[in-house]
Short mmCIF file of C-alpha atoms in Angstrom, two decimals:
data_model
loop_
_atom_site.label_atom_id
_atom_site.label_comp_id
_atom_site.label_asym_id
_atom_site.label_seq_id
_atom_site.Cartn_x
_atom_site.Cartn_y
_atom_site.Cartn_z
CA UNK S 1 1.77 8.50 327.87
CA UNK S 2 -1.45 7.73 325.79
CA UNK S 3 -1.41 7.52 322.03
CA UNK S 4 -3.58 10.14 320.06
CA UNK S 5 -6.72 8.67 318.59
CA UNK S 6 -7.00 7.89 314.90
CA UNK S 7 -9.11 10.09 312.77
CA UNK S 8 -10.86 9.16 309.85
CA UNK S 9 -8.94 10.35 306.97
CA UNK S 10 -10.49 13.30 305.13
CA UNK S 11 -11.13 12.76 301.27
CA UNK S 12 -9.49 16.25 300.37
CA UNK S 13 -10.74 15.90 296.58
CA UNK S 14 -14.35 15.43 297.93
CA UNK S 15 -14.13 18.19 300.40
CA UNK S 16 -12.63 20.74 297.90
CA UNK S 17 -15.24 19.92 295.49
CA UNK S 18 -18.24 20.37 297.89
CA UNK S 19 -16.86 24.08 298.42
CA UNK S 20 -16.77 25.11 294.97
CA UNK S 21 -19.79 26.95 293.11
CA UNK S 22 -18.71 27.73 289.46
CA UNK S 23 -20.11 30.15 287.44
CA UNK S 24 -20.90 27.75 284.69
CA UNK S 25 -23.08 25.76 287.42
CA UNK S 26 -25.22 28.85 288.29
CA UNK S 27 -28.12 30.53 286.69
CA UNK S 28 -29.90 33.80 286.95
CA UNK S 29 -33.36 33.21 288.85
CA UNK S 30 -35.74 35.85 287.57
CA UNK S 31 -38.77 34.10 289.63
CA UNK S 32 -37.51 34.33 293.25
CA UNK S 33 -38.25 38.01 293.46
CA UNK S 34 -40.62 38.05 290.50
CA UNK S 35 -43.27 38.90 292.74
CA UNK S 36 -41.82 42.38 293.10
CA UNK S 37 -42.50 43.30 289.47
CA UNK S 38 -46.39 43.44 290.80
CA UNK S 39 -45.33 47.07 291.96
CA UNK S 40 -43.83 47.63 288.42
CA UNK S 41 -41.46 46.29 285.82
CA UNK S 42 -38.41 48.38 287.26
CA UNK S 43 -38.45 45.97 290.27
CA UNK S 44 -37.59 42.75 287.89
CA UNK S 45 -34.01 41.41 288.71
CA UNK S 46 -32.24 38.07 289.01
CA UNK S 47 -30.44 36.28 291.90
CA UNK S 48 -27.53 34.15 291.18
CA UNK S 49 -26.94 31.98 294.23
CA UNK S 50 -23.70 30.59 295.61
CA UNK S 51 -23.72 30.17 299.41
CA UNK S 52 -26.95 29.77 301.26
CA UNK S 53 -30.36 31.21 299.65
CA UNK S 54 -30.09 34.82 300.88
CA UNK S 55 -33.35 36.14 302.30
CA UNK S 56 -35.32 35.19 298.96
CA UNK S 57 -36.97 32.32 300.43
CA UNK S 58 -36.75 28.65 300.64
CA UNK S 59 -34.24 26.86 298.25
CA UNK S 60 -33.12 24.00 300.24
CA UNK S 61 -33.82 21.95 297.46
CA UNK S 62 -31.46 23.49 294.94
CA UNK S 63 -28.16 21.13 295.34
CA UNK S 64 -26.00 23.57 293.58
CA UNK S 65 -25.98 25.84 296.60
CA UNK S 66 -23.28 25.48 299.00
CA UNK S 67 -24.69 25.20 302.37
CA UNK S 68 -24.26 28.43 304.45
CA UNK S 69 -22.24 28.21 307.68
CA UNK S 70 -22.58 31.92 308.74
CA UNK S 71 -23.28 34.08 305.89
CA UNK S 72 -24.85 34.01 302.29
CA UNK S 73 -23.59 35.03 299.20
CA UNK S 74 -25.26 35.69 295.63
CA UNK S 75 -24.76 37.92 292.85
CA UNK S 76 -27.57 40.24 291.79
CA UNK S 77 -28.28 41.23 288.19
CA UNK S 78 -30.14 44.62 287.90
CA UNK S 79 -31.19 45.71 284.61
CA UNK S 80 -30.75 49.21 283.21
CA UNK S 81 -33.07 51.53 285.28
CA UNK S 82 -34.13 48.79 287.67
CA UNK S 83 -34.66 49.16 291.39
CA UNK S 84 -33.96 47.00 294.29
CA UNK S 85 -36.72 48.28 296.52
CA UNK S 86 -36.43 49.82 300.03
CA UNK S 87 -36.23 47.11 302.42
CA UNK S 88 -34.76 46.14 305.99
CA UNK S 89 -32.75 43.28 307.18
CA UNK S 90 -33.40 43.39 310.99
CA UNK S 91 -31.08 40.23 311.67
CA UNK S 92 -28.20 40.89 309.84
CA UNK S 93 -25.80 43.40 307.82
CA UNK S 94 -25.82 43.14 304.30
CA UNK S 95 -22.75 43.92 301.72
CA UNK S 96 -23.18 44.99 298.20
CA UNK S 97 -19.89 44.71 296.17
CA UNK S 98 -19.98 45.88 292.46
CA UNK S 99 -18.63 43.76 289.59
CA UNK S 100 -20.16 45.67 286.63
CA UNK S 101 -22.24 48.50 286.07
CA UNK S 102 -23.03 51.71 288.22
CA UNK S 103 -25.48 51.55 291.36
CA UNK S 104 -27.05 54.35 293.24
CA UNK S 105 -27.31 52.81 296.91
CA UNK S 106 -29.54 54.64 299.41
CA UNK S 107 -30.04 54.31 303.16
CA UNK S 108 -33.38 55.42 304.76
CA UNK S 109 -34.17 57.04 307.88
CA UNK S 110 -35.31 54.44 310.41
CA UNK S 111 -37.86 56.72 311.89
CA UNK S 112 -40.25 57.58 309.03
CA UNK S 113 -37.95 56.73 305.77
CA UNK S 114 -38.50 59.88 304.28
CA UNK S 115 -34.83 61.19 304.90
CA UNK S 116 -32.20 59.37 302.77
CA UNK S 117 -28.58 59.70 302.05
CA UNK S 118 -27.28 58.05 298.52
CA UNK S 119 -23.87 57.18 297.32
CA UNK S 120 -23.00 56.12 293.73
CA UNK S 121 -21.03 52.91 293.53
CA UNK S 122 -19.14 51.51 290.41
CA UNK S 123 -16.64 48.87 289.70
CA UNK S 124 -15.05 47.20 292.85
CA UNK S 125 -16.84 49.61 295.42
CA UNK S 126 -18.35 48.13 298.41
CA UNK S 127 -20.99 49.24 300.94
CA UNK S 128 -21.96 47.67 304.26
CA UNK S 129 -25.39 48.40 305.46
CA UNK S 130 -25.82 47.83 309.28
CA UNK S 131 -28.80 45.30 310.46
CA UNK S 132 -32.13 47.40 310.84
CA UNK S 133 -31.29 50.27 308.61
CA UNK S 134 -33.63 50.36 305.48
CA UNK S 135 -31.72 50.36 302.13
CA UNK S 136 -32.38 50.37 298.44
CA UNK S 137 -30.54 50.69 295.18
CA UNK S 138 -30.93 51.46 291.50
CA UNK S 139 -29.25 50.91 288.48
CA UNK S 140 -28.22 54.23 287.05
CA UNK S 141 -25.84 53.21 284.37
CA UNK S 142 -26.23 52.15 280.77
CA UNK S 143 -25.67 48.42 281.19
CA UNK S 144 -26.86 45.79 283.39
CA UNK S 145 -25.39 46.11 287.02
CA UNK S 146 -23.96 42.92 288.46
CA UNK S 147 -23.00 42.86 292.07
CA UNK S 148 -22.26 40.55 295.02
CA UNK S 149 -24.74 40.49 298.09
CA UNK S 150 -23.48 39.29 301.16
CA UNK S 151 -25.84 38.86 304.26
CA UNK S 152 -24.22 38.07 307.54
CA UNK S 153 -25.85 35.08 308.87
CA UNK S 154 -26.69 31.72 307.95
CA UNK S 155 -30.37 31.96 307.14
CA UNK S 156 -31.54 35.66 306.98
CA UNK S 157 -35.06 36.43 307.75
CA UNK S 158 -37.09 37.66 304.94
CA UNK S 159 -36.88 41.39 304.82
CA UNK S 160 -39.41 43.64 305.80
CA UNK S 161 -40.71 46.40 303.68
CA UNK S 162 -41.31 49.93 305.25
CA UNK S 163 -44.53 51.85 304.47
CA UNK S 164 -42.10 54.28 302.29
CA UNK S 165 -41.33 51.15 300.12
CA UNK S 166 -42.75 50.29 297.01
CA UNK S 167 -43.06 46.77 298.19
CA UNK S 168 -45.09 47.58 301.32
CA UNK S 169 -48.16 45.35 301.11
CA UNK S 170 -46.92 43.28 298.13
CA UNK S 171 -47.48 39.53 298.81
CA UNK S 172 -45.42 36.67 297.52
CA UNK S 173 -48.48 34.86 296.26
#
């Protein structure tokens, strides 16, 4: 009977440290989606990255982000009255989990975007939106909304903005 091969010991302290993204080490990035404010101040919002960069662009040089293995996780801060514009993730589902505030989340008809269905989400409510379904959200509360955003792929494609979206034709430059 053969002996099992020796394996390299794992440094468990280093492993666990590489898996933690503390709140104190995060920051609100108001610039990554700042281009959307070209369509109006109501589109100003902040992303707080934890796992992967989400679909907001290239953040590979941000060494505070835990590399993504199969999903991205961030928080989003949406000021009172602010809007997360209608957009579509064609490659992955997206989930929103409310930590603070009140959001109105809307899904839009894939055919032409003029038919919609909306629901109000509050503390600890979650919605999962399937890939390919346009979605938008609005802070309808009287305080900033803070919510988790999970996208079900390691490196999401940059979303598209349908013709019915205020972001349609807005560029990142």
